[in-house]
Coordinates of C-alpha atoms in Angstrom, one line a residue:
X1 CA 29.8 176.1 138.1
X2 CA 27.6 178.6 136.4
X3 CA 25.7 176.7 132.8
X4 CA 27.3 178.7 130.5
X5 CA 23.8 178.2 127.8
X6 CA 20.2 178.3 127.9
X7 CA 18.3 174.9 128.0
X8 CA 15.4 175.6 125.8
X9 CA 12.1 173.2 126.5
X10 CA 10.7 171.5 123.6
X11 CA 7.2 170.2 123.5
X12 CA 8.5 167.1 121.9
X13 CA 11.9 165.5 121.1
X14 CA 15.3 166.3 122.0
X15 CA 16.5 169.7 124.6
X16 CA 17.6 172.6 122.3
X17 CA 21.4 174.2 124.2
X18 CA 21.4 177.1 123.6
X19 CA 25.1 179.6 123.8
X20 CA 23.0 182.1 123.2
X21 CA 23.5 184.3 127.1
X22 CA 23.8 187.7 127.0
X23 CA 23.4 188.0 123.2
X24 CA 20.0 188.9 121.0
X25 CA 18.1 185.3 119.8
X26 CA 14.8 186.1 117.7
X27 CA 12.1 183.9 118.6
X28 CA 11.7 182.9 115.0
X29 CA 14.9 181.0 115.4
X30 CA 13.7 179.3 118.6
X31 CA 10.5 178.2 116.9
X32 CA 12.6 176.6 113.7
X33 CA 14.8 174.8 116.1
X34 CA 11.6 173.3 117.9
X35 CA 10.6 172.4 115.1
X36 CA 14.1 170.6 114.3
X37 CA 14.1 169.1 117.9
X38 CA 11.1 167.5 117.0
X39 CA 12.2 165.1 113.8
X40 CA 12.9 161.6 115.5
X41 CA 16.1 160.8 114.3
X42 CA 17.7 163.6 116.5
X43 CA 20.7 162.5 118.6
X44 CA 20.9 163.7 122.3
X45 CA 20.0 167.5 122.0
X46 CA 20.3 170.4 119.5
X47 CA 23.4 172.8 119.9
X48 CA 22.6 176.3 119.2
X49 CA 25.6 179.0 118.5
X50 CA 25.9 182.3 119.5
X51 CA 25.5 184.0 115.9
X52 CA 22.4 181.9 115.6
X53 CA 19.4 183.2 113.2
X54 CA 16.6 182.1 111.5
X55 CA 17.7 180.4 108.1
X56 CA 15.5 178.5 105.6
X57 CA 14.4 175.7 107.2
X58 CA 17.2 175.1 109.7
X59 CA 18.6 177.8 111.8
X60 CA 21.7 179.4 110.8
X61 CA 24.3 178.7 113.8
X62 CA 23.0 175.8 114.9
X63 CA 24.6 171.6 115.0
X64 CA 22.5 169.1 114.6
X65 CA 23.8 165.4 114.9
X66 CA 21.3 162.6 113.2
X67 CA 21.5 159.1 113.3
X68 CA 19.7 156.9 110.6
X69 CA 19.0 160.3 108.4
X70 CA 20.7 163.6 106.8
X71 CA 18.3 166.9 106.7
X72 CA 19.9 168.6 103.3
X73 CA 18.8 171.8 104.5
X74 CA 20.3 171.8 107.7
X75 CA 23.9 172.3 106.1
X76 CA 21.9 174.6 103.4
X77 CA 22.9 175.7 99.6
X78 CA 26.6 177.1 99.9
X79 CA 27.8 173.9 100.8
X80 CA 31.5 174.4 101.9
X81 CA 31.5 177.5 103.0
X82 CA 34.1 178.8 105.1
X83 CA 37.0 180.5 106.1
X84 CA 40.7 180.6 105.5
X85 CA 43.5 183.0 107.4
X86 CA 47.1 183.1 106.2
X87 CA 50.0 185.1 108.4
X88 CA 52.7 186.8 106.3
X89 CA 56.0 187.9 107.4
X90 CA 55.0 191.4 106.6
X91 CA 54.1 194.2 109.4
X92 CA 51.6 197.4 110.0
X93 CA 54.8 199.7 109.4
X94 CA 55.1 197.6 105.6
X95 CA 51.8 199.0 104.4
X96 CA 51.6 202.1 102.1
X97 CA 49.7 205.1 103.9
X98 CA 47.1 204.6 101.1
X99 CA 45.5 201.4 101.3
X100 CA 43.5 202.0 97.9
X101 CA 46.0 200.2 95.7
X102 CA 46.0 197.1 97.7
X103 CA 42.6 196.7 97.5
X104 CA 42.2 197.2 93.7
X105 CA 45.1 194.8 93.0
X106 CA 42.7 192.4 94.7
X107 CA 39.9 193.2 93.5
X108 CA 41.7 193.0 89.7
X109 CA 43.1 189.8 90.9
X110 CA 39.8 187.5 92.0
X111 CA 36.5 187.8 90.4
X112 CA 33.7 189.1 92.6
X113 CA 30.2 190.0 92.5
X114 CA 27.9 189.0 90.3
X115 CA 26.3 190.8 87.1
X116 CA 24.4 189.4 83.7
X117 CA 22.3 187.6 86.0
X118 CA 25.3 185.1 86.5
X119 CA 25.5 184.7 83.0
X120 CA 28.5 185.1 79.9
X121 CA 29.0 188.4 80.7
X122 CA 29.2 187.7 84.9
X123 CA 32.3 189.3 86.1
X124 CA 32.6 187.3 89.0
X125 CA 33.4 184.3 86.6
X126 CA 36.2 183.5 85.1
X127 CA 35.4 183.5 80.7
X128 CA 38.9 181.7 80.7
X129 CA 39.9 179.9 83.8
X130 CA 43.9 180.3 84.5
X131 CA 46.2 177.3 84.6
X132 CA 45.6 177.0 88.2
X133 CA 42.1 176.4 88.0
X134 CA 42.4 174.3 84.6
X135 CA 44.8 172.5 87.0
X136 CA 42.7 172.0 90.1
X137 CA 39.5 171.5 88.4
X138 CA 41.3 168.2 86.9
X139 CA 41.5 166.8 90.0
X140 CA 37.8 167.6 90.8
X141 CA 36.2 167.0 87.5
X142 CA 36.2 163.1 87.9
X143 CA 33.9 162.9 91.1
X144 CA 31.7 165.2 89.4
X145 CA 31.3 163.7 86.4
X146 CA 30.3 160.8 88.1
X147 CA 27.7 162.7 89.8
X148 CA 26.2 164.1 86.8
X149 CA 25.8 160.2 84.9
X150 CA 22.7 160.0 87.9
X151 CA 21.7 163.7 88.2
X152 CA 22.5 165.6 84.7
X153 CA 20.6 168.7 85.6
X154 CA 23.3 169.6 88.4
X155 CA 25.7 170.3 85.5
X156 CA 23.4 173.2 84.9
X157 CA 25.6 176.1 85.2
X158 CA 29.2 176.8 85.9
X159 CA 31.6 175.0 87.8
X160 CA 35.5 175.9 86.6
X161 CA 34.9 179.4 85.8
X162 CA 33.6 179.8 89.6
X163 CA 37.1 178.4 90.8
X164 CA 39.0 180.8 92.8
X165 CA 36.4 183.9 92.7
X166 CA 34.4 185.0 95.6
X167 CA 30.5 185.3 95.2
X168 CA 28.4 188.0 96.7
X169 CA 26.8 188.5 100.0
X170 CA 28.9 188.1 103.0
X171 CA 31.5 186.3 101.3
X172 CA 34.8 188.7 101.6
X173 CA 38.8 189.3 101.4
X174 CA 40.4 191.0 104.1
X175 CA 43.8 192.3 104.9
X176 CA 44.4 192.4 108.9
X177 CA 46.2 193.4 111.7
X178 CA 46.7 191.3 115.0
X179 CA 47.7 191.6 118.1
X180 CA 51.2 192.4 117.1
X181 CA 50.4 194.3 114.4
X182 CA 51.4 191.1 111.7
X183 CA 49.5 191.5 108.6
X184 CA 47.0 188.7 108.3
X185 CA 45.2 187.4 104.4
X186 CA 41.5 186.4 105.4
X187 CA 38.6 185.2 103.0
X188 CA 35.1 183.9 103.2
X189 CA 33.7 181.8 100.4
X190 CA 32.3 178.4 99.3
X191 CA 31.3 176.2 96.8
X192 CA 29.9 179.1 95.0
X193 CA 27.2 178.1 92.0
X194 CA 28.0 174.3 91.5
X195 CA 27.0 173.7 95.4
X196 CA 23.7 176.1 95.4
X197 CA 23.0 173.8 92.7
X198 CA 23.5 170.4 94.8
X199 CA 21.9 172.1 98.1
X200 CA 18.7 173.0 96.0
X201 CA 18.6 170.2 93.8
X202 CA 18.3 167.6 97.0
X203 CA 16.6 169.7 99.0
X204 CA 13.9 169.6 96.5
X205 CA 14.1 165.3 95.9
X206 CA 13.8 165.4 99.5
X207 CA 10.7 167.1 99.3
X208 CA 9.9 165.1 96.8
X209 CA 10.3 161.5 98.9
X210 CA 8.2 163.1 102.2
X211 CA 5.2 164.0 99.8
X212 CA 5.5 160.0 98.2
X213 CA 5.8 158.6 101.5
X214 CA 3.4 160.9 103.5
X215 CA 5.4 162.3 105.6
X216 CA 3.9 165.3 107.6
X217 CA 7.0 167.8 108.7
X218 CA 6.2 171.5 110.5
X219 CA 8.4 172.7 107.9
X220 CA 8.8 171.3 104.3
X221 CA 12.3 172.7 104.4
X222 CA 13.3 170.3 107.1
X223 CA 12.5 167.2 104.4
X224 CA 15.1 164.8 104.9
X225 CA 16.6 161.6 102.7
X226 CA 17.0 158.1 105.0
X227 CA 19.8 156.2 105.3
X228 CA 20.1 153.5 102.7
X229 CA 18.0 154.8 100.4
X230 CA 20.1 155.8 97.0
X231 CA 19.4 159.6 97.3
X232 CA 21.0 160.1 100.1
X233 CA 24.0 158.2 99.1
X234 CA 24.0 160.7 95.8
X235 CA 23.5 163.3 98.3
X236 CA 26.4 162.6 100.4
X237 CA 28.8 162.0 97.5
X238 CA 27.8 165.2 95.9
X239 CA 28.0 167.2 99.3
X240 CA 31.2 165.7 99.7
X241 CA 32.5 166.6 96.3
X242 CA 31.3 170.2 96.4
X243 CA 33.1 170.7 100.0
X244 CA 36.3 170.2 99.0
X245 CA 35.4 172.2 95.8
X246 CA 35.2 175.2 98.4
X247 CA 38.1 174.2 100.1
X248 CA 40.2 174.2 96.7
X249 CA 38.2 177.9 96.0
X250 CA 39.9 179.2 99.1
X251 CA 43.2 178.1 98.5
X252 CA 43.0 179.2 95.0
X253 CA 42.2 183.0 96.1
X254 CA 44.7 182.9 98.6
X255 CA 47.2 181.9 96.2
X256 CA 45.4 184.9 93.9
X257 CA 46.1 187.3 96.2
X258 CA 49.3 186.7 97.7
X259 CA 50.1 187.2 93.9
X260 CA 48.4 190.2 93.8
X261 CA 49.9 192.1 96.5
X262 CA 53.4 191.3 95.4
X263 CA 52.8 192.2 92.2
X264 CA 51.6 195.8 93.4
X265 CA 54.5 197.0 93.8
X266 CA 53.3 198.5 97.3
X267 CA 55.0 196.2 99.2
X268 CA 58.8 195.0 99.8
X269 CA 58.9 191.3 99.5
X270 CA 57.5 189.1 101.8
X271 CA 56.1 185.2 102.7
X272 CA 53.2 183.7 103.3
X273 CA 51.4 181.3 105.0
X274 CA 53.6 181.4 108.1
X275 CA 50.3 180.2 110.0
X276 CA 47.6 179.1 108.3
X277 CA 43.6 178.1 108.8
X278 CA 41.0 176.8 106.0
X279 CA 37.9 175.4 107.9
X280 CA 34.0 174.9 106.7
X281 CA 31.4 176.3 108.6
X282 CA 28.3 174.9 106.1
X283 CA 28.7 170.9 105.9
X284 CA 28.1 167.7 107.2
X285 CA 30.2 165.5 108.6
X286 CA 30.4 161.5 110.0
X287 CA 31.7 161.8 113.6
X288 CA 31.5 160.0 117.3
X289 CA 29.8 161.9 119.7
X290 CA 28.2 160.4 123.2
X291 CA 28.9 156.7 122.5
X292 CA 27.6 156.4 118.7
X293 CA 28.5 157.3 115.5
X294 CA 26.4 160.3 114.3
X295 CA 26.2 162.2 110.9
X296 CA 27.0 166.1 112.3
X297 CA 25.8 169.3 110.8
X298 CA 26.8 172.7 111.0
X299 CA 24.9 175.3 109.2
X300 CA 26.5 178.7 110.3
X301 CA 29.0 176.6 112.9
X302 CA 33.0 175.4 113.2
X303 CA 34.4 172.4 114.2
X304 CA 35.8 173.0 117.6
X305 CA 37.5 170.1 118.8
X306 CA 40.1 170.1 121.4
X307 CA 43.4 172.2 119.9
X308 CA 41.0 172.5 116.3
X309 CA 42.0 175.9 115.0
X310 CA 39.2 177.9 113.6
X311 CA 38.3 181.5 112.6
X312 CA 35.3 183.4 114.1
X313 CA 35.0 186.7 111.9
X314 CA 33.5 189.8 112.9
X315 CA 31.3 192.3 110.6
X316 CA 33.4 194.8 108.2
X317 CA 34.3 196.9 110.8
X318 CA 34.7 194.9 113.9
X319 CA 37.5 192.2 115.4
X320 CA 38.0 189.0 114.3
X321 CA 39.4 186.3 115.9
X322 CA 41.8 182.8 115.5
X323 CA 40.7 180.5 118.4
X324 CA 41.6 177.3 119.5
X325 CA 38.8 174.5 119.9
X326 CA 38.3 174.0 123.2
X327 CA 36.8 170.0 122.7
X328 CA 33.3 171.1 124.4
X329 CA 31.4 167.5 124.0
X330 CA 28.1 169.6 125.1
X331 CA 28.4 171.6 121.7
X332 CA 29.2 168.1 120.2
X333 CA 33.1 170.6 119.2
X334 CA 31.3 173.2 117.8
X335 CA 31.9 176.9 118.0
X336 CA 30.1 180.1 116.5
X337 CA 31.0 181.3 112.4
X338 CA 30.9 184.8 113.1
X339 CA 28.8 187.4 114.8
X340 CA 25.4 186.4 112.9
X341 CA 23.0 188.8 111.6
X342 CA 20.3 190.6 113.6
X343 CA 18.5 191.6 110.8
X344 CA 17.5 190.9 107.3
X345 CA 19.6 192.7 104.6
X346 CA 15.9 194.4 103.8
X347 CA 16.0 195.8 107.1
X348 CA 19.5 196.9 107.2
X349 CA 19.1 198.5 103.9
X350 CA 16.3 200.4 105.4
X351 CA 17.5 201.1 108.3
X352 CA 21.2 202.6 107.7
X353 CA 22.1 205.3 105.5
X354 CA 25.5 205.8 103.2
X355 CA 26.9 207.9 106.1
X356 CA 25.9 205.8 108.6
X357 CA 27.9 203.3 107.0
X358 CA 31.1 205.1 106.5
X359 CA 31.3 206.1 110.1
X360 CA 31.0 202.3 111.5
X361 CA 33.9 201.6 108.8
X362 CA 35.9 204.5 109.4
X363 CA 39.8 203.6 109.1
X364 CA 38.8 200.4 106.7
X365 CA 39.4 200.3 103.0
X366 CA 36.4 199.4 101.5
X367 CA 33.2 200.0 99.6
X368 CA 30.9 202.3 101.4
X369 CA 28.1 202.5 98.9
X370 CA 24.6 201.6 98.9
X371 CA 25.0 198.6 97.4
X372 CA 26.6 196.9 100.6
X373 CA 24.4 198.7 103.2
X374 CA 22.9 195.2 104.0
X375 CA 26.5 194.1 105.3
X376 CA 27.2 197.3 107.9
X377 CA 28.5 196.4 110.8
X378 CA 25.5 197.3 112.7
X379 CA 23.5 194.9 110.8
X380 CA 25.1 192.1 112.7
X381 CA 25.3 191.3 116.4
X382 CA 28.5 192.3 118.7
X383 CA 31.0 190.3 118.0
X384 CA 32.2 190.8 121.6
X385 CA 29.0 189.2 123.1
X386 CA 29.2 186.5 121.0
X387 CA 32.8 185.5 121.8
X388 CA 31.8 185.7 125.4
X389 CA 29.1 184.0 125.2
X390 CA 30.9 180.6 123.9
X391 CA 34.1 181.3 126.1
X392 CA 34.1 177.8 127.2
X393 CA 33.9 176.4 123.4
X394 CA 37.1 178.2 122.0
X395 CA 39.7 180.3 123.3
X396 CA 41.3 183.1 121.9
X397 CA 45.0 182.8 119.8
X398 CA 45.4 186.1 118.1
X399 CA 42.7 189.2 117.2
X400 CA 42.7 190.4 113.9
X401 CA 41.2 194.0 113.2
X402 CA 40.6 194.6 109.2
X403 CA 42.6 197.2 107.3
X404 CA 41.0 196.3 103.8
X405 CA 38.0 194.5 102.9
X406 CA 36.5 193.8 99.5
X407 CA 33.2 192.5 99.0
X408 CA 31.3 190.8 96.1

């Protein structure tokens, strides 16, 4: 049988698999990875995704399983982040010919963006958090007080009033359409301010313990905290906290939305959440893989265990997709997150024009301004030869194509 990756040679440490046939992979990425392979507390190989791409210290895309140590970068600053997909009973045939009201309903409906330099005046905060967050935040708020008693400075900044809203970036809302023409809720987001704040903040202490032990690294982002040692038992208690912070953000904006679009008055009445999905792709995780218990990372990656049910988005005018893990121990159950950039936002902005833009979303209801020419859909690799590349990590349950997408 046909390998279905590349097996890239390291100079040192562990084999780098690589899903990466028949799809671009800079070399910048390959070098970080080395340079990952390398650390000695690697277990068995790296596992590279198909929307892999360089990242800050670790490469976005790419699972990494460590025994005896966690790297904080390698699950990076928006801790949490992920996906969540929701089926409603309603149809294609439901939707209004203009789309323009359902999108502003959202938009009005879940902060977005980010102006005032994040600050009072930051519209996408909440100034008063709605009972719902008020609610869910009390459920949170214990853990992370208890956080803050050993590192204060992490309480730096908001954490309630980014419940439920949707950050800049890639982060995004999107009405769909699958296979059967069922209309589909999708949304991107994580742990928003709070976890930049924990992913930089022990990041940096990490730094901080190499230089005081004199430890040499390729990279000084790829600083990590050992086992045993009290900061990585704050690090995984915070981590851990601001990962189900994101998963309560998702399901707060779902809930926001659903909200919103019956409240339009553009559609006849309709339920929700006849299937649903909320999975990370940004977090570490204690699993078994290959006869030993292993901490497991995925920056950029989903959890793709046999019959796992994940989302694999495309860019804001291409398919996305709801797969089915398909258990691959290789990957150690690991699929792609997206399609993955193939170019900075620096070089998609000056790259593409306003027009340019508009034609590769024609038919989508969404901003086509200069302001988002950094997330065209050109900007990002085909999400057709990603999917084929990792056919024998997931297979596909249903293809969604967008109708309505609102970015931060």
């Amino acid at each position: 049988m046909e390998r279905s990756y590349n097996v890239i040679p390291t100079d040192s440490g562990v084999p780098i698999k690589a899903w990466t046939v028949g799809v671009p992979f800079e070399p910048a990425a390959e070098a970080q990875l080395k340079n990952i392979a390398a650390l000695p507390f690697i277990h068995k190989w790296i596992a590279v995704m198909p929307d892999a791409h360089q990242g800050i210290g670790a490469t976005v895309g790419s699972v990494v399983a460590t025994h005896g140590a966690v790297i904080p970068a390698a699950v990076g600053v928006d801790i949490g982040c992920g996906m969540m997909a929701a089926r409603t009973s309603l149809r294609a045939s439901d939707l209004p010919d203009s789309l323009r009201a359902l999108r502003t309903a959202i938009e009005e409906a879940v902060p977005h963006g980010r102006t005032d330099n994040g600050g009072k005046n930051d519209r996408g905060a909440w100034r008063s958090p709605p009972p719902a967050q008020i609610e869910a935040w009390a459920a949170l708020e214990p853990r992370y007080r208890q956080i803050l008693e050993k590192h204060p400075r992490l309480g730096r900044g908001s954490a309630v009033e980014h419940l439920g809203t949707l950050g800049t970036g890639n982060h995004f809302i999107e009405l769909c359409l699958d296979e059967d023409d069922r209309v589909w809720v999708m949304l991107h987001s994580g742990s928003r301010g709070v976890g930049n704040r924990v992913g930089s903040y022990f990041i940096d202490l990490a730094k901080q313990e190499m230089r005081r032990f004199f430890v040499n690294l390729p990279d000084a982002n790829l600083a990590y905290l050992p086992e045993g040692t009290r900061h990585y038992h704050d690090y995984m208690q915070a981590v851990s906290w601001a990962q189900d912070f994101a998963a309560v953000n998702r399901e707060l904006m779902m809930a926001q939305v659903v909200g919103a679009l019956r409240a339009s008055g553009a559609l006849p009445p309709f339920d929700a959440a006849v299937e649903a999905v909320n999975c990370h792709h940004n977090y570490v995780a204690r699993e078994h893989h290959y006869g030993k218990d292993v901490l497991v990372t995925r920056k950029g990656a989903v959890r793709a265990r046999a019959g796992d049910l994940g989302i694999i988005p495309g860019s804001m005018g291409a398919r996305s997709f709801i797969v089915r893990g398909l258990g691959n121990p290789e990957s150690f159950c690991s699929s792609s997150h997206g399609a993955g950039r193939v170019m900075s936002r620096t070089e998609a902005r000056r790259r593409f024009s306003v027009a340019e833009h508009e034609a590769a979303t024609a038919g989508v209801e969404c901003r086509k301004d200069e302001a988002v020419i950094d997330e065209t859909p050109a900007a990002y690799k085909p999400i057709d030869d990603v999917m084929r590349a990792q056919r024998d990590l997931v297979e596909i349950v249903h293809t969604l194509r967008q109708v309505v997408c609102v970015k931060g």
